[in-house]
Short mmCIF file of C-alpha atoms in Angstrom, two decimals:
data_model
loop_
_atom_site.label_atom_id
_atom_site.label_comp_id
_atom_site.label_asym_id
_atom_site.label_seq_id
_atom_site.Cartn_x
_atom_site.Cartn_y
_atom_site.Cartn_z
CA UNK P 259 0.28 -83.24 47.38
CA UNK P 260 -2.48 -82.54 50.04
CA UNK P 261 -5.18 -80.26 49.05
CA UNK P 262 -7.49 -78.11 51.00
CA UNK P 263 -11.05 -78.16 49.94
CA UNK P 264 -11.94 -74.11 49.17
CA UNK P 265 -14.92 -73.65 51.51
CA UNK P 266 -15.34 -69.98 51.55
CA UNK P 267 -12.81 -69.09 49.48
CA UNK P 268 -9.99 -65.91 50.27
CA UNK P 269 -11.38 -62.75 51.59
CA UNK P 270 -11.96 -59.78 49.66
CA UNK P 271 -8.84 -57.44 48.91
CA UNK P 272 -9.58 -54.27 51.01
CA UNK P 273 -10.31 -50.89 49.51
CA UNK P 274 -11.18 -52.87 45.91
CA UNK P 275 -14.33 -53.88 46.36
CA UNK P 276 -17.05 -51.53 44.63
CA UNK P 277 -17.39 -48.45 46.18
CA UNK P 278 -20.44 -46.67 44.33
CA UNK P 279 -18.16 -43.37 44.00
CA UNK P 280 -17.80 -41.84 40.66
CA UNK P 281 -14.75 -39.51 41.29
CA UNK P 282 -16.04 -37.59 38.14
CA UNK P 283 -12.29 -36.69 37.55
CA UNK P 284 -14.10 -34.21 34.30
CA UNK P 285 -15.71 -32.16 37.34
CA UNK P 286 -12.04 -30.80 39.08
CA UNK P 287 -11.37 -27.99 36.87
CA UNK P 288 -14.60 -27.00 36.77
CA UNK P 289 -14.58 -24.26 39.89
CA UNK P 290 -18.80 -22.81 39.20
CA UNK P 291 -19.57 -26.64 39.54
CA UNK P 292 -17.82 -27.33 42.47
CA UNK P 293 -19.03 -24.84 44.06
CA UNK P 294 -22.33 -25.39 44.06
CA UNK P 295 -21.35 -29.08 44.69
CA UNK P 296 -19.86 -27.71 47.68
CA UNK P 297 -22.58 -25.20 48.88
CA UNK P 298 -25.50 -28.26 48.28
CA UNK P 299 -27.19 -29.63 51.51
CA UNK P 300 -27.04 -33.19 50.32
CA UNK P 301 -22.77 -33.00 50.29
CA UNK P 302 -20.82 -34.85 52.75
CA UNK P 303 -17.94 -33.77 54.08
CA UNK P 304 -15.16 -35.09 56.73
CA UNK P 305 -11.57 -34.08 58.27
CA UNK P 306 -8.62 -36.14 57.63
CA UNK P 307 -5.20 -35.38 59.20
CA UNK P 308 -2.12 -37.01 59.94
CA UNK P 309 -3.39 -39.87 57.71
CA UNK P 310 -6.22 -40.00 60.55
CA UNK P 311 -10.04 -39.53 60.35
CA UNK P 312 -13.14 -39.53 62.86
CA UNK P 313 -15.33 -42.91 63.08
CA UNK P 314 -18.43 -44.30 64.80
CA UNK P 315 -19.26 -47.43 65.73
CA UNK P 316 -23.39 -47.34 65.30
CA UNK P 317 -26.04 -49.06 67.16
CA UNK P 318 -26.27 -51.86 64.63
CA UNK P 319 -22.50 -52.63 65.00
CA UNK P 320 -21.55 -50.55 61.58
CA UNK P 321 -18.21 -48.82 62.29
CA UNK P 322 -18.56 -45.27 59.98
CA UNK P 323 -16.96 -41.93 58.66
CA UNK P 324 -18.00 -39.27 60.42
CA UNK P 325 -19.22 -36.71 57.54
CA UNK P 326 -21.26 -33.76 57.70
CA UNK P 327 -23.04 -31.06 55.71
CA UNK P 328 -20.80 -28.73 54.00
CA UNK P 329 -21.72 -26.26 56.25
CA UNK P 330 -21.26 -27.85 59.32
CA UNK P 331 -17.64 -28.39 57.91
CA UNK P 332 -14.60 -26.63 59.87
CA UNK P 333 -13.32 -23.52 57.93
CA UNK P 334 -10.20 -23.94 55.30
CA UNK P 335 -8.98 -21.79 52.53
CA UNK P 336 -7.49 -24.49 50.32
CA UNK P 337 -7.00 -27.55 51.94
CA UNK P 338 -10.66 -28.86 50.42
CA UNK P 339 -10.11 -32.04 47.68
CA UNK P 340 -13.13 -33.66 46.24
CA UNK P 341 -13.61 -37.14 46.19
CA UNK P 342 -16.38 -37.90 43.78
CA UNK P 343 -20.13 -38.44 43.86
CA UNK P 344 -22.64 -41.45 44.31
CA UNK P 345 -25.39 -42.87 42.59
CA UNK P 346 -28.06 -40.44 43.95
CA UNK P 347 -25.61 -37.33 43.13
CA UNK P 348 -24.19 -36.71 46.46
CA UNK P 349 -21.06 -35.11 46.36
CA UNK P 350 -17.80 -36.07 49.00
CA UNK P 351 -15.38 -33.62 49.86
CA UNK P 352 -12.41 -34.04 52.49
CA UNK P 353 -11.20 -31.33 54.07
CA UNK P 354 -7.01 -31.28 55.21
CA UNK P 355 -6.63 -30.05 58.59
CA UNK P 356 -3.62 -29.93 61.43
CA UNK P 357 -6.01 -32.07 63.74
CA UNK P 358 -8.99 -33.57 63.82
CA UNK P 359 -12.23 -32.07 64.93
CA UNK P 360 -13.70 -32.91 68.60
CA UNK P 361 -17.20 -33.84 68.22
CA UNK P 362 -19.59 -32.98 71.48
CA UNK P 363 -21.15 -36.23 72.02
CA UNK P 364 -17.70 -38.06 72.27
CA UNK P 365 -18.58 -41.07 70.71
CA UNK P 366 -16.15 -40.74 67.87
CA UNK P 367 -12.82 -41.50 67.66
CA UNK P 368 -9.99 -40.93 65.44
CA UNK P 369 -8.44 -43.78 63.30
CA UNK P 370 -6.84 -44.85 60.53
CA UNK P 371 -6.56 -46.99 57.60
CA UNK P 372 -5.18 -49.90 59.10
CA UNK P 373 -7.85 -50.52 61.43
CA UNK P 374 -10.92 -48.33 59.78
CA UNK P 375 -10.55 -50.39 56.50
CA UNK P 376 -11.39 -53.49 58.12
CA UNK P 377 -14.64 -51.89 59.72
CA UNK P 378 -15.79 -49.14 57.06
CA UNK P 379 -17.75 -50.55 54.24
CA UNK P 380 -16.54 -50.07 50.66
CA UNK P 381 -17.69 -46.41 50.32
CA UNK P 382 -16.41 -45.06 53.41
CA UNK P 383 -12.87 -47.01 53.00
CA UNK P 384 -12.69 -45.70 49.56
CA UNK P 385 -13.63 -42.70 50.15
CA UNK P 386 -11.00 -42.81 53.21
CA UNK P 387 -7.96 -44.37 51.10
CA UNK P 388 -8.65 -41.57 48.39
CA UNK P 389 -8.29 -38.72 50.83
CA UNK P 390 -5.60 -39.97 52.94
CA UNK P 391 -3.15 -40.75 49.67
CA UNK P 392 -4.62 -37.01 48.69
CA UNK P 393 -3.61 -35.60 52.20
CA UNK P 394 0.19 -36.94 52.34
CA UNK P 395 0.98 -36.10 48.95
CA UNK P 396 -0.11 -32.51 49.83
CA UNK P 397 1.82 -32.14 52.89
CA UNK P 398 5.10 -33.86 51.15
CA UNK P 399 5.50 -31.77 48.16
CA UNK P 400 4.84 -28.57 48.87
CA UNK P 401 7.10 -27.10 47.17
CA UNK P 402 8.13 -27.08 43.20
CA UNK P 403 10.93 -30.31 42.53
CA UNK P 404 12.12 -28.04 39.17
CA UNK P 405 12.50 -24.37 40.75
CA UNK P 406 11.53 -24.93 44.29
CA UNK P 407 9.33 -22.58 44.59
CA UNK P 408 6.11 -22.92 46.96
CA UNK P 409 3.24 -24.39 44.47
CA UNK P 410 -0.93 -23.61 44.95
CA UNK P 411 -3.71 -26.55 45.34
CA UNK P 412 -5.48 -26.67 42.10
CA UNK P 413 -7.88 -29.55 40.48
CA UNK P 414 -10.02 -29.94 43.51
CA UNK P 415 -6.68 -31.28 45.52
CA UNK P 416 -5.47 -33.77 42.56
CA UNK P 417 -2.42 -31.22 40.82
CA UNK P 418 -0.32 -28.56 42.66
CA UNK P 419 0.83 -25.77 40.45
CA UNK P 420 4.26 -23.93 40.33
CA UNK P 421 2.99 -20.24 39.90
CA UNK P 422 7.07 -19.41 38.83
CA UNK P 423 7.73 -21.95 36.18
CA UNK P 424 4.60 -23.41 35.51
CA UNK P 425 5.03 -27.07 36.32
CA UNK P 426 2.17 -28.69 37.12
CA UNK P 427 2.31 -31.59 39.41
CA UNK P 428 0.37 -35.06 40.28
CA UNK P 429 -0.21 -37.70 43.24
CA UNK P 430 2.92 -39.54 43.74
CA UNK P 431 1.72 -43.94 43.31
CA UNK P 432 4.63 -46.12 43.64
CA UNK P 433 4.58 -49.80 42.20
CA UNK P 434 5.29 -52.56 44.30
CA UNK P 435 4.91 -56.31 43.70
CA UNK P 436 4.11 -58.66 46.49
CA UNK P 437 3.97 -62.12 45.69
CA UNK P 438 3.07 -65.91 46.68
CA UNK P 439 6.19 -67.88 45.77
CA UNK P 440 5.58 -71.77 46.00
CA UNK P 441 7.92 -74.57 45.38
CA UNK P 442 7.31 -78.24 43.40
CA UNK P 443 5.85 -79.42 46.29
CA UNK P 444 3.44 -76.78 46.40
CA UNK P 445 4.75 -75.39 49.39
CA UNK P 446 4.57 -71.57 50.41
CA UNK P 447 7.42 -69.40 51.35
CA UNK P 448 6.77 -66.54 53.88
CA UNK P 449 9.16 -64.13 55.43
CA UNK P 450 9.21 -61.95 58.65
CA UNK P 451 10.36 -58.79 58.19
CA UNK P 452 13.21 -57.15 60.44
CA UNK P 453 10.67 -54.93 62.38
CA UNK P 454 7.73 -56.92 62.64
CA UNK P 455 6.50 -58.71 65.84
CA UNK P 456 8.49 -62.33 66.54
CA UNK P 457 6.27 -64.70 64.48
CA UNK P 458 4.97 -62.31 61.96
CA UNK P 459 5.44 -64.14 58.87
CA UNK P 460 3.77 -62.92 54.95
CA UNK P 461 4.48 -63.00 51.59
CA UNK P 462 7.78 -61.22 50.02
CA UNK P 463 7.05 -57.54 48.51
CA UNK P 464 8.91 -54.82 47.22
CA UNK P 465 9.29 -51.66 45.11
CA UNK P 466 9.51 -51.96 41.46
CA UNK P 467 12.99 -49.89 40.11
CA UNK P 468 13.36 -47.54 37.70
CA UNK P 469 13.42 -49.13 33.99
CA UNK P 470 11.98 -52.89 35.40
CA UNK P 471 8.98 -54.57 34.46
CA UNK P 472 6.72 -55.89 37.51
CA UNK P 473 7.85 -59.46 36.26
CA UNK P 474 11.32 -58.92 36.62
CA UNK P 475 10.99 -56.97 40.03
CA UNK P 476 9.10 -59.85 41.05
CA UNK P 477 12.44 -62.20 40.28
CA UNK P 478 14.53 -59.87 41.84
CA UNK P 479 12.78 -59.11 45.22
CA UNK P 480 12.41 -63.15 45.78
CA UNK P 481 16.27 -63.43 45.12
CA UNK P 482 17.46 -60.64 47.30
CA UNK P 483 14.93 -61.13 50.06
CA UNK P 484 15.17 -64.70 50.13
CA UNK P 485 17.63 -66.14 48.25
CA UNK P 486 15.63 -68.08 45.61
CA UNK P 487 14.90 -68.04 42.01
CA UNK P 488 11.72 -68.17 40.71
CA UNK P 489 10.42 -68.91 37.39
CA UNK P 490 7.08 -68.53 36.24
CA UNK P 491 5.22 -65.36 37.24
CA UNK P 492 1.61 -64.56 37.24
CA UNK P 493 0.02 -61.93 37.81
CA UNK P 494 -3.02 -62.10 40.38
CA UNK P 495 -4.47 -58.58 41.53
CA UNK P 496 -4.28 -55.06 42.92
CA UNK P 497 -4.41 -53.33 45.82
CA UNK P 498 -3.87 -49.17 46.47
CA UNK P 499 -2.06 -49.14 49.57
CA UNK P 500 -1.61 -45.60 50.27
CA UNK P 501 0.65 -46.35 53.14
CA UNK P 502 1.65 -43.87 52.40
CA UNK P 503 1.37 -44.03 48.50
CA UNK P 504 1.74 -47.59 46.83
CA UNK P 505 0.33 -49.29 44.52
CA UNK P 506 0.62 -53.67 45.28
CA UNK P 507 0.13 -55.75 42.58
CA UNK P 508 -0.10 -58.94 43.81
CA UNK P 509 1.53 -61.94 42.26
CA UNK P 510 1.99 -66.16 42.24
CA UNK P 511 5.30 -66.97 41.38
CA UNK P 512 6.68 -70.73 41.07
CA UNK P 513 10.12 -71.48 42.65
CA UNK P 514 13.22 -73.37 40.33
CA UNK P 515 15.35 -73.24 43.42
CA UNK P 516 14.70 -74.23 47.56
CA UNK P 517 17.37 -73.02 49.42
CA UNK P 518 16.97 -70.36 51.90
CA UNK P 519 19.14 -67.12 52.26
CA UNK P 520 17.72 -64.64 53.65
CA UNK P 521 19.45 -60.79 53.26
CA UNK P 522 19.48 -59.43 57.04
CA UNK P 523 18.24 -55.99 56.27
CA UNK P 524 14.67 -56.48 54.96
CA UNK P 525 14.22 -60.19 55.72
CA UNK P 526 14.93 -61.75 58.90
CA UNK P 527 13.59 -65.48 58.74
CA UNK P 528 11.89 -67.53 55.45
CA UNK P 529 10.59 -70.85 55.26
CA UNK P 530 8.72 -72.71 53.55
CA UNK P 531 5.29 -74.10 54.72
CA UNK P 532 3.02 -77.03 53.62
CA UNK P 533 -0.79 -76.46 54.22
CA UNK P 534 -0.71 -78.92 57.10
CA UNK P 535 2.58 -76.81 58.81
CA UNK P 536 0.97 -73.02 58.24
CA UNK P 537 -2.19 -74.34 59.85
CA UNK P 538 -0.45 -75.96 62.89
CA UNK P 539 1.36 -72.84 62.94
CA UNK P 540 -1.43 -70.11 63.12
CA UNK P 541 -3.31 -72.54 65.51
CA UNK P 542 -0.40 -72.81 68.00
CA UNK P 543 0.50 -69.39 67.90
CA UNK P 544 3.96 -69.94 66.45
CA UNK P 545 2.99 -68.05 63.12
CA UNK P 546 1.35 -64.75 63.90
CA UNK P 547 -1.57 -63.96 60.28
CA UNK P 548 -0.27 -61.05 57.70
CA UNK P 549 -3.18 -58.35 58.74
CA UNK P 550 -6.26 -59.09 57.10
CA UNK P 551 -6.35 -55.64 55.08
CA UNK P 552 -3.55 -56.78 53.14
CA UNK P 553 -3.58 -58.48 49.77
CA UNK P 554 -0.96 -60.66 51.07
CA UNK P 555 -3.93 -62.10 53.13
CA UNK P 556 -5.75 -62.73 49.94
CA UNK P 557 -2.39 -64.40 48.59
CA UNK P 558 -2.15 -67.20 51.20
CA UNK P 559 -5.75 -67.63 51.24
CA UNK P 560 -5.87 -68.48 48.05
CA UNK P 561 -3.00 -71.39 47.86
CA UNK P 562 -4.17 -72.52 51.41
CA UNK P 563 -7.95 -73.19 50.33
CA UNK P 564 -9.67 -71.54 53.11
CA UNK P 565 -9.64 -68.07 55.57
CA UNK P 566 -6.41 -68.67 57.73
CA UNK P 567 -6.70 -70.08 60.91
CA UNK P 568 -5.94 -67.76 63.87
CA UNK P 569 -4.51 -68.63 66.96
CA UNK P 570 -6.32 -70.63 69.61
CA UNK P 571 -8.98 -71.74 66.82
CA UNK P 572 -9.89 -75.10 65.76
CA UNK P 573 -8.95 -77.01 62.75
#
């Protein structure tokens, strides 16, 4: 069994890494204090729609939210969630709108989580990731699942009240595992999904199901997707992928069976890959990288001992 010495070891998991935002859940209910949260010149405040916001790229080569004082905010009359406060008592509120604001020096441009996370730094993507999962769970359930009625906005964004039966309800997270299978000879398996690009190959993920543990959803995923059986499961990490609202926990799991079947509706192509054949792969061009925001990223990195190659680079 070839090993891979781990140089710099797997890149962080995106929107985990500290953020420095207490989202002082105690303060959401409490409507004299966030008002005067909300009427302080120190708050921040940016736009988020269509699970889009505004960034900057600066001078220095930061990429950025684009946040401004309260009142420099665009008008709403409910729409407003907040996100939390930082270490020198700044408040962050995001404000829900049908399209994003034009700013007068055009240097800003709208973008979302798939490509900001990779350039925000841990605060902004947090920050980002909070009020985008905030923003489609708003516009999805509008409207009371026990009486249908139309609910109201209350905790700062974070419940929506039935004013007709009284429910009160909560952000929608929905478990999925995703998960490094490897066989005896220490081998990965990676699939390509039906809709991704030809050569887009990752780890195996899916939804946990009513009345499973992760573990078991873990077996079951690998078997449907791919036809194998796996054993041993461990679990690894977490990710919030609010794409639109998932939770991944991220798993190793060791293979008791090889052969490859792949379903046809999720799963296109599998196979298995030695360190030596992923990095051939990825340098060739053959294998196209999972994107980098993704704990699947962190996954591979992991068994393969180093940051994956991309195409055209060296050894």
């Amino acid at each position: 069994m070839s090993t891979i010495s781990n140089e710099a070891g797997p890149r962080p998991i995106g929107f985990t890494a500290p953020s420095g935002i207490d989202r002082a859940a105690h303060h959401r209910l409490d409507e004299a204090w966030l008002a005067a949260a909300w009427s302080h010149p120190t708050t921040r405040v940016f736009v988020v729609s269509g699970g889009q916001a505004l960034v900057d790229d600066t001078p220095d080569g930061r990429t950025e939210l684009v946040m401004t004082p309260s009142f420099e905010a665009p008008l709403t009359e409910t729409h407003r969630y907040f996100l939390g406060t930082d270490a020198g008592g700044v408040s962050y509120f995001a404000l829900q709108k049908d399209s994003l604001p034009g700013r007068m020096d055009q240097s800003a441009r709208p973008a979302g989580l798939r490509e900001a996370g990779l350039l925000l730094d841990a605060r902004d993507a947090a920050l980002m990731a909070h009020a985008v999962a905030l923003e489609n769970w708003q516009r999805l359930h509008r409207f009371c699942s026990r009486c249908g009625e139309r609910t109201v906005i209350a905790a700062a964004g974070h419940v929506r009240r039935c004013p007709a039966c009284g429910a009160e309800h909560y952000p929608r997270t929905d478990p999925a595992v995703i998960m490094l299978v490897t066989d005896e000879h220490d081998r990965a398996l990676l699939g390509r999904q039906v809709h991704w690009p030809e050569g887009r190959f990752s780890t195996l993920a899916g939804f946990v199901e009513p009345g499973e543990s992760i573990e078991q959803s873990v077996v079951r995923e690998v078997y449907e997707e791919a036809g194998v059986t796996v054993g041993e499961v461990r679990y690894v990490a977490s990710q919030p992928w609010p794409f639109p609202s998932s939770l991944m926990l991220g798993f190793t799991a060791r293979a008791t069976s090889s052969e490859i079947e792949v379903d046809g509706d999720e799963i296109e192509e599998a196979r298995w890959f030695s360190r030596e054949e992923l990095r051939a792969a990825f340098e060739s061009g053959e294998v196209l990288p999972p994107y980098g925001i993704s704990i699947a990223t962190h996954l591979i990195e992991t068994w393969y001992g180093r940051p994956l190659p991309r195409p055209g680079a060296a050894g």
